[in-house]
Coordinates of C-alpha atoms in Angstrom, one line a residue:
M77 CA 37.9 4.1 -24.3
S78 CA 38.7 7.4 -22.0
E79 CA 38.2 8.2 -18.3
T80 CA 35.3 10.7 -19.0
Q81 CA 33.6 8.2 -21.5
L82 CA 33.6 5.3 -19.4
H83 CA 32.3 7.7 -16.1
L84 CA 29.5 8.6 -18.6
S85 CA 28.5 5.5 -19.6
F86 CA 28.9 4.1 -16.0
A87 CA 26.2 7.2 -15.3
Q88 CA 24.0 6.0 -18.1
F89 CA 24.1 2.7 -17.0
F90 CA 23.4 3.8 -13.5
Y91 CA 20.4 6.0 -14.6
V92 CA 18.6 2.8 -16.9
L93 CA 19.0 0.3 -13.6
R94 CA 17.3 3.1 -11.8
S95 CA 14.4 3.8 -14.2
L96 CA 14.1 -0.1 -14.4
L97 CA 14.1 -0.3 -10.7
L98 CA 11.6 2.5 -10.3
I99 CA 9.0 1.3 -12.6
S100 CA 9.1 -2.5 -11.1
V101 CA 8.7 -1.0 -7.4
A102 CA 5.5 1.0 -8.7
A103 CA 4.2 -2.2 -10.1
A104 CA 5.0 -4.6 -7.0
Q105 CA 3.2 -0.9 -5.3
T106 CA 0.5 -1.3 -7.1
Q107 CA -0.6 -4.8 -6.6
V108 CA 0.2 -4.3 -2.9
F109 CA -2.0 -1.4 -2.1
Q110 CA -4.8 -3.4 -4.2
L111 CA -4.2 -6.4 -1.6
A112 CA -4.4 -4.3 1.4
L113 CA -8.4 -3.5 -0.1
T114 CA -9.4 -7.0 0.1
P115 CA -10.6 -7.2 3.7
V116 CA -12.5 -4.0 3.2
Y117 CA -14.1 -4.8 -0.3
G118 CA -13.3 -8.5 -1.1
S119 CA -11.2 -9.6 -3.7
I120 CA -13.6 -9.2 -6.7
P121 CA -15.2 -6.1 -6.3
T122 CA -11.7 -4.8 -5.7
A123 CA -9.7 -6.7 -9.0
E124 CA -12.7 -5.2 -11.2
Y125 CA -10.9 -2.1 -12.3
H126 CA -7.8 -2.9 -10.9
L127 CA -5.5 -3.8 -14.1
N128 CA -7.5 -1.0 -16.4
L129 CA -6.9 1.4 -13.7
A130 CA -2.9 0.8 -13.5
F131 CA -2.5 0.2 -17.3
T132 CA -4.0 3.8 -18.0
A133 CA -2.3 5.7 -15.4
F134 CA 1.3 4.5 -17.1
L135 CA -0.2 4.8 -20.3
L136 CA -1.4 8.2 -20.0
T137 CA 1.7 9.5 -17.9
W138 CA 4.2 8.4 -20.3
Y139 CA 2.3 9.7 -23.1
F140 CA 1.5 13.1 -21.8
R141 CA 5.2 13.2 -19.7
P142 CA 6.6 16.4 -22.2
V143 CA 3.8 18.2 -20.9
F144 CA 3.7 17.0 -16.8
A145 CA 7.4 18.0 -17.4
K146 CA 6.9 21.6 -17.5
Y147 CA 4.5 22.0 -14.6
L148 CA 6.3 20.1 -12.2
P149 CA 9.3 20.7 -10.0
E150 CA 12.8 19.2 -10.9
R151 CA 13.5 15.7 -9.8
P152 CA 9.9 14.3 -8.9
H153 CA 11.6 11.4 -7.6
R154 CA 11.8 13.1 -4.4
F155 CA 8.3 13.0 -3.5
L156 CA 7.8 8.8 -4.4
A157 CA 9.2 7.8 -1.1
P158 CA 7.3 10.1 1.0
W159 CA 3.9 9.8 -0.7
A160 CA 4.7 5.6 -0.5
S161 CA 4.8 5.9 3.3
C162 CA 1.7 8.1 3.5
V163 CA -0.2 5.2 1.5
P164 CA -1.0 3.2 4.7
F165 CA -2.2 6.3 6.4
I166 CA -4.8 7.6 3.6
Q167 CA -6.2 3.9 3.1
S168 CA -7.0 4.0 6.5
W169 CA -9.0 7.4 6.5
L170 CA -10.5 6.1 3.2
F171 CA -11.8 2.6 4.8
S172 CA -13.9 4.6 7.2
Q173 CA -15.7 5.6 4.3
S174 CA -16.4 2.4 2.8
S175 CA -19.8 2.3 4.0
R176 CA -20.6 5.9 1.8
L177 CA -18.3 4.8 -1.3
G178 CA -19.8 1.1 -1.1
A179 CA -18.2 -1.8 -3.1
T180 CA -18.5 -0.4 -6.5
W181 CA -16.5 3.0 -6.5
G182 CA -14.6 2.4 -3.0
P183 CA -11.8 0.5 -4.6
P184 CA -11.4 2.2 -7.6
L185 CA -11.4 5.4 -5.8
T186 CA -9.0 4.3 -3.1
E187 CA -7.2 3.3 -6.1
I188 CA -6.8 6.7 -7.6
C189 CA -5.7 8.6 -4.2
T190 CA -3.3 5.9 -3.4
S191 CA -1.6 4.2 -5.9
L192 CA -1.9 6.0 -8.9
P193 CA -0.5 8.8 -7.9
L194 CA 2.4 6.7 -7.2
V195 CA 2.6 5.4 -11.0
F196 CA 2.6 8.6 -11.8
L197 CA 4.9 9.9 -9.9
S198 CA 7.5 6.8 -11.0
I199 CA 7.1 7.2 -14.6
V200 CA 7.9 10.9 -14.7
S201 CA 10.8 10.0 -12.9
T202 CA 11.8 7.2 -14.8
S203 CA 11.1 9.5 -17.9
A204 CA 13.5 12.2 -16.4
L205 CA 16.2 9.5 -15.8
L206 CA 16.4 8.3 -19.0
E207 CA 16.4 11.9 -20.4
S208 CA 19.3 12.5 -18.2
A209 CA 21.1 9.4 -19.7
N210 CA 20.2 10.8 -23.3
I211 CA 17.8 7.5 -24.0
L212 CA 15.0 10.1 -24.1
Q213 CA 14.6 13.7 -25.2
S214 CA 12.5 16.0 -23.6
E215 CA 10.0 16.5 -26.3
S216 CA 8.2 13.6 -28.0
S217 CA 10.5 11.4 -30.9
M218 CA 10.5 8.6 -32.5
I219 CA 12.8 6.8 -29.9
D220 CA 9.6 7.1 -27.3
Y221 CA 8.1 4.3 -28.8
P222 CA 10.4 1.0 -28.5
V223 CA 11.4 2.7 -25.2
G224 CA 7.8 3.2 -24.0
I225 CA 6.9 -0.1 -25.1
G226 CA 9.7 -1.8 -22.9
A227 CA 8.9 0.0 -20.0
Y228 CA 5.2 -1.2 -20.2
S229 CA 6.1 -4.8 -20.7
L230 CA 8.5 -4.4 -17.8
F231 CA 5.8 -2.6 -15.9
A232 CA 2.9 -5.4 -16.8
L233 CA 5.5 -8.4 -16.1
V234 CA 6.7 -7.6 -12.5
L235 CA 3.0 -6.5 -11.8
F236 CA 1.9 -10.2 -12.6
Q237 CA 4.9 -11.5 -11.3
T238 CA 4.1 -9.8 -7.7
E239 CA 0.7 -11.5 -8.1
D240 CA 1.7 -14.9 -8.2
L241 CA 4.5 -14.3 -5.8
L242 CA 1.7 -12.5 -2.9
G243 CA -0.7 -15.8 -3.7
K244 CA 2.6 -18.1 -2.6
Y245 CA 4.1 -16.4 -0.1
I246 CA 1.7 -13.7 1.5
G247 CA 1.8 -14.0 5.3
S248 CA 4.8 -16.3 5.6
S249 CA 6.8 -13.5 7.8
L250 CA 5.6 -10.6 9.5
L251 CA 7.5 -8.6 6.5
L252 CA 5.0 -10.4 3.7
T253 CA 1.6 -8.8 4.8
R254 CA -0.2 -6.6 3.1
Y255 CA 0.9 -3.4 5.9
G256 CA 4.6 -5.2 5.9
L257 CA 5.1 -5.0 2.3
Q258 CA 3.9 -1.5 1.9
L259 CA 6.4 -0.4 4.6
L260 CA 9.2 -2.6 2.5
L261 CA 8.3 -1.1 -0.8
A262 CA 8.3 2.4 0.8
C263 CA 11.9 1.8 2.0
I264 CA 13.1 1.0 -1.3
S265 CA 11.6 3.6 -2.6
A266 CA 13.7 5.9 -0.2
I267 CA 17.1 3.7 -1.0
L268 CA 16.6 4.7 -4.8
S269 CA 15.2 7.7 -4.3
P270 CA 16.6 9.2 -1.1
S271 CA 14.8 13.3 -0.1
R272 CA 14.7 15.4 2.5
Y273 CA 11.1 15.6 1.8
I274 CA 10.6 11.7 3.5
A275 CA 10.5 13.5 6.8
L276 CA 7.1 14.4 5.5
A277 CA 6.4 10.8 6.2
T278 CA 7.2 10.8 10.0
L279 CA 3.7 11.8 10.9
P280 CA 2.1 8.2 9.3
L281 CA 4.8 6.2 10.3
F282 CA 4.4 7.1 14.0
Q283 CA 0.3 6.9 13.7
L284 CA 1.2 3.2 12.3
Y285 CA 3.4 2.8 15.3
R286 CA 1.1 3.9 17.9
Y287 CA -2.2 2.3 16.3
P288 CA -0.9 -0.9 14.4
I289 CA -4.3 -2.2 14.1
H290 CA -3.5 -4.0 10.3
I291 CA -0.3 -5.1 11.6
P292 CA -0.8 -9.0 12.7
N293 CA 1.1 -9.2 15.8
H294 CA 0.8 -9.9 19.2
Q295 CA 0.9 -5.8 19.7
G296 CA -1.5 -5.1 16.4
N297 CA -4.0 -7.7 18.2
L298 CA -3.8 -5.6 21.7
V299 CA -4.5 -2.0 20.1
L300 CA -7.3 -3.4 17.8
N301 CA -8.9 -5.3 20.5
H302 CA -8.9 -2.5 22.8
T303 CA -10.9 -0.5 20.1
L304 CA -12.9 -3.5 19.2
Q305 CA -14.3 -4.4 22.7
N306 CA -14.6 -0.8 24.2
H307 CA -16.7 0.6 21.3
F308 CA -18.3 -2.8 19.8
Q309 CA -18.2 -5.4 22.0
Y310 CA -16.2 -8.0 19.4
Q311 CA -12.8 -9.2 19.5
I312 CA -10.0 -10.4 17.4
L313 CA -8.8 -13.9 18.7
A314 CA -6.5 -14.6 15.8
R315 CA -5.8 -13.6 12.6
H316 CA -3.5 -14.3 9.2
E317 CA -2.4 -13.0 6.0
S318 CA -2.6 -16.6 3.6
V319 CA -3.4 -17.8 0.2
T320 CA -6.8 -17.3 0.1
G321 CA -7.2 -13.8 1.8
Y322 CA -7.1 -12.2 5.3
I323 CA -8.3 -14.7 7.7
S324 CA -9.6 -14.0 10.8
V325 CA -12.1 -15.4 14.2
L326 CA -13.9 -12.9 15.8
E327 CA -16.3 -13.4 18.4
S328 CA -19.2 -11.7 19.5
I329 CA -18.9 -10.4 23.0
K330 CA -22.5 -9.5 23.5
D331 CA -24.3 -11.9 21.2
H332 CA -21.7 -14.8 22.0
F333 CA -21.3 -16.0 19.0
R334 CA -18.0 -17.2 17.2
V335 CA -17.3 -16.5 13.5
L336 CA -14.6 -17.5 10.5
R337 CA -13.6 -14.5 8.4
C338 CA -11.8 -14.8 4.7
D339 CA -11.3 -10.8 3.4
H340 CA -15.1 -9.4 3.3
S341 CA -16.9 -12.6 3.8
L342 CA -17.5 -15.3 6.8
L343 CA -17.2 -18.8 6.1
G344 CA -18.8 -20.0 9.1
G345 CA -19.8 -19.7 12.6
E346 CA -21.1 -21.1 15.8
W347 CA -23.1 -20.0 18.9
L348 CA -21.1 -20.3 22.3
E349 CA -23.7 -20.7 24.0
P350 CA -27.0 -22.9 23.4
P351 CA -30.3 -21.4 22.9
R352 CA -32.5 -20.5 25.8
D353 CA -35.0 -23.0 25.0
H354 CA -32.6 -25.8 24.3
K355 CA -32.4 -28.1 27.6
G356 CA -29.1 -30.2 27.8
T357 CA -25.7 -30.8 26.8
T358 CA -25.3 -30.5 22.9
N359 CA -23.3 -33.0 21.2
V360 CA -21.5 -30.7 18.7
P361 CA -21.0 -26.6 18.4
E362 CA -24.2 -25.1 17.1
P363 CA -23.9 -23.1 13.8
V364 CA -25.0 -19.6 13.3
F365 CA -25.8 -20.7 9.6
A366 CA -28.6 -23.2 9.0
I367 CA -27.3 -23.8 5.3
F368 CA -24.3 -25.8 6.8
V369 CA -26.7 -28.0 8.7
M370 CA -28.9 -28.7 5.3
M371 CA -25.6 -30.5 3.6
E372 CA -25.7 -33.0 6.4
A373 CA -29.4 -34.4 4.8
V374 CA -27.2 -36.5 2.5
R375 CA -27.2 -38.9 5.3
L376 CA -31.0 -38.9 4.8
V377 CA -31.0 -39.4 1.3
T378 CA -33.5 -43.1 0.2
T379 CA -35.2 -44.0 -2.5
Q380 CA -38.3 -45.3 -2.5
T381 CA -38.0 -48.3 -3.9
P382 CA -34.9 -50.8 -4.3
M383 CA -32.3 -49.7 -6.7
P384 CA -29.6 -51.9 -8.2
V385 CA -26.3 -51.1 -7.1
E386 CA -22.9 -52.7 -8.6
D387 CA -21.2 -55.3 -6.8
T388 CA -23.7 -56.3 -4.1
E389 CA -25.6 -59.7 -3.9
G390 CA -29.2 -57.7 -4.8
D391 CA -31.1 -54.8 -4.7
V392 CA -30.6 -52.2 -1.5
L393 CA -31.6 -48.6 -0.6
I394 CA -29.4 -45.9 -0.2
S395 CA -30.2 -45.3 3.5
Q396 CA -29.1 -48.6 4.1
K397 CA -25.4 -48.0 4.7
V398 CA -24.2 -47.9 8.4
D399 CA -22.3 -44.8 8.8
S400 CA -19.6 -46.8 10.6
E401 CA -19.1 -48.2 7.1
S402 CA -19.3 -45.0 5.2
S403 CA -16.9 -42.4 3.9
A404 CA -17.1 -38.6 3.0
L405 CA -15.3 -36.4 1.1
L406 CA -15.4 -32.7 1.8
I407 CA -14.2 -30.1 -0.9
G408 CA -14.1 -27.0 1.2
L409 CA -13.9 -26.8 4.9
G410 CA -15.0 -23.5 6.1
I411 CA -15.1 -24.0 10.1
G412 CA -16.1 -27.3 9.6
T413 CA -19.5 -27.7 10.5
S414 CA -20.3 -30.8 8.6
A415 CA -17.2 -32.1 8.7
T416 CA -17.7 -32.2 12.5
A417 CA -20.9 -33.6 11.9
F418 CA -20.1 -36.7 9.9
L419 CA -17.0 -37.4 12.2
K420 CA -19.6 -37.4 15.5
H421 CA -21.6 -39.8 12.9
N422 CA -18.5 -42.1 12.8
I423 CA -17.9 -41.6 8.9
S424 CA -14.8 -41.8 8.0
T425 CA -14.2 -38.3 6.2
T426 CA -11.4 -36.7 3.7
I427 CA -11.4 -33.0 3.8
V428 CA -9.7 -31.0 0.9
E429 CA -8.9 -27.7 1.5
I430 CA -6.4 -25.1 0.0
D431 CA -5.7 -22.7 3.0
P432 CA -3.8 -24.5 5.6
I433 CA -4.8 -21.4 7.9
I434 CA -8.7 -22.4 7.5
H435 CA -7.5 -25.9 8.8
K436 CA -5.7 -24.8 11.5
Y437 CA -8.4 -22.2 13.4
A438 CA -11.4 -25.0 12.1
Q439 CA -9.6 -27.4 14.6
Q440 CA -8.0 -24.7 17.1
F441 CA -11.3 -22.3 17.3
F442 CA -14.3 -24.6 16.0
S443 CA -14.2 -27.8 17.6
L444 CA -12.9 -30.0 14.6
P445 CA -12.2 -33.1 15.6
P446 CA -8.9 -34.6 14.6
N447 CA -9.7 -38.0 13.5
H448 CA -10.0 -37.1 9.7
T449 CA -7.6 -37.3 6.5
A450 CA -7.1 -33.6 5.6
E451 CA -5.9 -33.0 2.2
I452 CA -4.2 -29.2 2.7
R453 CA -4.1 -28.4 -1.7
D454 CA -6.3 -27.1 -4.2
A455 CA -9.3 -29.3 -5.2
L456 CA -8.5 -29.9 -9.1
S457 CA -5.5 -31.8 -8.6
F458 CA -6.8 -33.6 -5.4
V459 CA -9.5 -34.7 -7.5
E460 CA -7.4 -35.4 -10.5
E461 CA -4.9 -37.8 -8.6
A462 CA -7.6 -39.5 -6.7
L463 CA -9.6 -40.4 -10.1
D464 CA -6.8 -43.4 -10.6
L465 CA -6.9 -44.6 -7.1
P466 CA -9.6 -47.0 -5.6
T467 CA -11.0 -44.9 -3.1
R468 CA -14.8 -44.3 -3.4
Y469 CA -17.0 -42.1 -1.1
D470 CA -20.5 -42.4 -0.4
Y471 CA -21.1 -38.8 0.2
I472 CA -19.6 -35.8 -1.3
I473 CA -20.1 -32.2 0.2
H474 CA -19.0 -29.3 -2.4
D475 CA -19.0 -26.2 -0.7
V476 CA -16.5 -23.5 -2.1
F477 CA -18.4 -20.7 -2.0
T478 CA -16.7 -17.2 -0.5
G479 CA -16.6 -13.4 -1.4
G480 CA -19.5 -13.7 -3.0
A481 CA -19.1 -16.4 -5.8
E482 CA -17.4 -19.4 -6.2
P483 CA -14.2 -20.6 -8.0
A484 CA -15.4 -21.2 -11.6
S485 CA -12.9 -24.2 -12.0
L486 CA -14.9 -26.3 -9.5
F487 CA -17.9 -25.8 -11.3
T488 CA -17.0 -26.8 -14.8
L489 CA -18.6 -30.3 -16.3
E490 CA -15.5 -31.8 -16.5
F491 CA -15.1 -31.1 -12.6
I492 CA -18.4 -32.1 -11.5
A493 CA -18.0 -35.3 -13.9
S494 CA -14.7 -36.3 -12.2
L495 CA -17.3 -36.1 -8.6
N496 CA -19.4 -38.5 -10.3
T497 CA -16.5 -41.0 -11.1
L498 CA -15.5 -40.6 -7.2
L499 CA -18.8 -41.5 -6.0
Q500 CA -19.8 -45.1 -4.6
P501 CA -22.6 -46.6 -7.4
A502 CA -25.2 -45.5 -4.5
G503 CA -23.5 -42.1 -3.7
V504 CA -24.8 -38.9 -2.9
I505 CA -23.5 -35.2 -3.5
A506 CA -24.5 -31.9 -2.1
I507 CA -23.4 -29.0 -3.6
N508 CA -23.7 -25.4 -2.3
Y509 CA -24.4 -22.7 -4.3
A510 CA -25.1 -18.9 -2.8
G511 CA -26.3 -16.1 -5.2
D512 CA -29.3 -14.6 -7.1
I513 CA -31.1 -17.6 -8.3
S514 CA -33.0 -15.4 -10.8
Q515 CA -29.9 -14.7 -12.7
P516 CA -28.1 -16.6 -15.7
A517 CA -25.4 -17.2 -13.6
A518 CA -27.8 -20.0 -11.3
H519 CA -29.3 -21.6 -14.4
L520 CA -26.4 -22.5 -15.7
I521 CA -24.5 -23.8 -12.4
V522 CA -27.9 -25.9 -12.6
R523 CA -27.6 -26.8 -15.9
T524 CA -24.1 -28.1 -15.5
I525 CA -24.6 -30.5 -12.3
K526 CA -27.8 -32.0 -14.1
A527 CA -26.2 -32.5 -17.3
V528 CA -23.5 -35.0 -15.0
F529 CA -26.8 -35.7 -12.5
P530 CA -29.9 -36.3 -13.6
S531 CA -31.5 -37.2 -10.7
C532 CA -31.3 -34.0 -8.3
R533 CA -33.7 -31.7 -6.0
I534 CA -32.5 -28.4 -4.9
F535 CA -33.6 -26.8 -2.0
R536 CA -33.0 -23.3 -0.6
E537 CA -32.1 -22.0 2.7
D538 CA -35.4 -20.2 3.4
A539 CA -38.9 -19.2 2.2
P540 CA -38.9 -17.6 -1.8
P541 CA -39.8 -14.1 -1.7
V542 CA -43.4 -12.9 -2.2
S543 CA -42.6 -10.3 -4.8
P544 CA -40.9 -10.2 -8.0
G545 CA -37.4 -8.9 -8.3
P546 CA -33.8 -10.1 -7.0
D547 CA -33.9 -13.5 -5.5
L548 CA -30.6 -13.9 -3.0
T549 CA -30.2 -17.1 -1.3
N550 CA -28.3 -20.0 -0.3
M551 CA -29.4 -23.4 -2.1
V552 CA -28.2 -26.8 -1.8
I553 CA -28.1 -29.5 -5.1
F554 CA -28.9 -32.9 -3.9
C555 CA -28.0 -35.8 -6.3
V556 CA -27.5 -38.8 -6.5
K557 CA -25.6 -40.9 -9.0
P558 CA -28.2 -43.6 -10.5
N559 CA -30.5 -42.0 -12.3
I560 CA -33.5 -42.7 -9.7
D561 CA -36.0 -40.6 -7.9
F562 CA -34.8 -40.2 -4.2
T563 CA -36.3 -38.6 -1.0
F564 CA -35.2 -37.9 2.3
R565 CA -36.5 -40.2 5.5
E566 CA -37.5 -38.5 8.8
P567 CA -34.5 -37.9 10.8
I568 CA -34.4 -39.9 14.1
E569 CA -32.6 -38.7 17.4
R570 CA -29.2 -39.7 16.6
D571 CA -29.3 -37.6 13.5
F572 CA -29.8 -34.3 15.2
L573 CA -26.5 -34.7 17.6
E574 CA -28.4 -33.3 20.2
S575 CA -28.5 -30.1 18.0
H576 CA -31.3 -27.7 18.5
A577 CA -30.3 -26.5 14.7
R578 CA -30.2 -29.7 13.6
R579 CA -33.8 -30.4 14.8
H580 CA -34.8 -27.3 12.8
Y581 CA -32.9 -27.0 9.8
L582 CA -31.5 -30.8 8.7
L583 CA -34.3 -31.7 6.8
P584 CA -34.5 -29.8 3.7
K585 CA -37.7 -28.1 3.6
Y586 CA -38.2 -25.4 0.5
E587 CA -37.5 -27.4 -2.3
I588 CA -37.1 -25.0 -5.8
P589 CA -39.0 -26.6 -8.2
D590 CA -37.8 -27.7 -11.5
D591 CA -39.8 -25.6 -13.7
V592 CA -37.7 -22.5 -12.1
W593 CA -34.7 -23.3 -14.3
E594 CA -33.8 -22.9 -18.0
R595 CA -33.1 -25.7 -19.7
D596 CA -32.1 -24.4 -22.7
G597 CA -28.6 -23.0 -23.0
G598 CA -25.0 -23.9 -22.7
V599 CA -22.9 -25.6 -19.4
L600 CA -19.6 -24.3 -18.0
R601 CA -16.6 -25.8 -20.0
K602 CA -13.2 -26.8 -18.8
G603 CA -12.0 -24.0 -21.2
N604 CA -14.5 -21.4 -21.1
L605 CA -15.3 -20.1 -17.5
E606 CA -16.4 -16.7 -18.8
P607 CA -19.7 -17.5 -19.2
L608 CA -20.1 -18.0 -15.4
T609 CA -17.0 -15.3 -14.1
S610 CA -19.0 -12.3 -16.4
Y611 CA -21.6 -12.5 -13.5
A612 CA -19.1 -12.6 -10.6
V613 CA -18.8 -9.0 -10.2
K614 CA -22.6 -8.3 -9.5
G615 CA -23.0 -11.2 -7.1
A616 CA -19.6 -10.2 -4.8
R617 CA -21.4 -6.7 -5.0
A618 CA -24.4 -8.0 -3.0
H619 CA -22.4 -10.4 -0.8
W620 CA -20.6 -7.2 0.7
S621 CA -24.1 -5.6 1.6
I622 CA -25.3 -9.0 3.1
M623 CA -22.0 -9.1 4.8
R624 CA -22.1 -5.2 6.0
Q625 CA -25.7 -6.5 7.3
I626 CA -24.2 -9.4 9.6
L627 CA -21.7 -7.6 11.1
P628 CA -21.0 -3.9 12.1
P629 CA -19.2 -1.8 9.2
K630 CA -16.4 -0.5 11.4
I631 CA -15.6 -4.1 11.9
W632 CA -14.8 -4.8 8.2
E633 CA -13.0 -1.8 8.3
L634 CA -11.0 -1.9 11.1
W635 CA -10.1 -5.4 9.9

């Protein structure tokens, strides 16, 4: 091979390698840009159109690249790094319009204005490089199809791999955060496509340096709190980007409450000062949301007549179990309202929580006592392993709702049946579900639970609406392991833990009649989650609107 041929081969290899890297960076940027939307819109509304938009933009750009090439300036890759650097600035402005755009149109419009132009520039730049390498021709030809299929496959592979890696490593360092990754990928774009136009990125980068509200470090927290305190009377106590989303502890200076946030949802909250009509001190913090108190009523479940229980000398009542001899399993932690109450009652408590930051903040900011067993892992693997162990629980609290939806895999017949196995013979389970109980999803959940636990009673947190229409509420499904009728004993003083909220909300009040629920229809099975996930988007949008009423929109938009 002559020196000229060697030089041409090397140049061709360089063009191909650059093309592959441009496609890979574009795919990674698409996922990172989408992740930056979740604190403002939530993970479910953000993901609704994401993949369709990304793949459609890729295919249309590739198919019409000869047309675009006629009208675009030479070397379009020169604009990649400047645009990638400007995206965080554009996103911040669009976030300020989120209340107008709404959870339906906000995410796709934001992507159309930010990540899709990057996909467009990356693909036309790639095609220009491949033309320079004599792999593609300026006009459409047969070679376009195998090359296009290969490029599309690489784009899809990197996109899905990035999603998996973000789920594992997001927040593990300042660089591996939403904005850190955006800046990192913009720098990689600048290296792959050097251009004098990178000067266009000076203004947004300078703005980011002056106003780093989305960077979760000390300086970013100071700048963000300056705005929150002066304009909204809120402050951020801590925040971290974690495996389940953007986690922060937010405090209202004016109304004296503290909440734990995950993306565009609240996992719980507590009042920092006791109610005005409450005299004396409280044994536990007062929760902001009553539904978490109601789940503690598993301790009040009793049978009207004695029932046979295995491994005992005779018939016993469910409520005869002494707290100090009882055990509880909590699937999902939140701020630890129920867990703290159980521990105050001297109940041996095991907590299964997938997110270590949620567990850390529950202890650091919401008074979760340390004398519990913490399993920081996903509930599926814990329950699967627990089935082979002798430990069985008197109470199980199942509370995994967040972001307007629930992990469908934790509501399947198989998972609920496994929880049934983990209960003592006289055990009680409480399952929290939030949504529109007039929709088929709620009926599917109830049918699935009752297929495992025939004896259940279902209570909502508030009175039912008078007029027909959507019925958004939190409900708790109480079930006992044996198929026998049960009721709730009247609480006594020690049940309240000197808590004002528990005096009002511990005993369930608003029962949903059995005839409300549709008995005909299937149940949710492990191999087919579509019947539940198909309703997730609608529920997440409704949840988004509710969250905007609880906290000012600007709080969500500023993160």
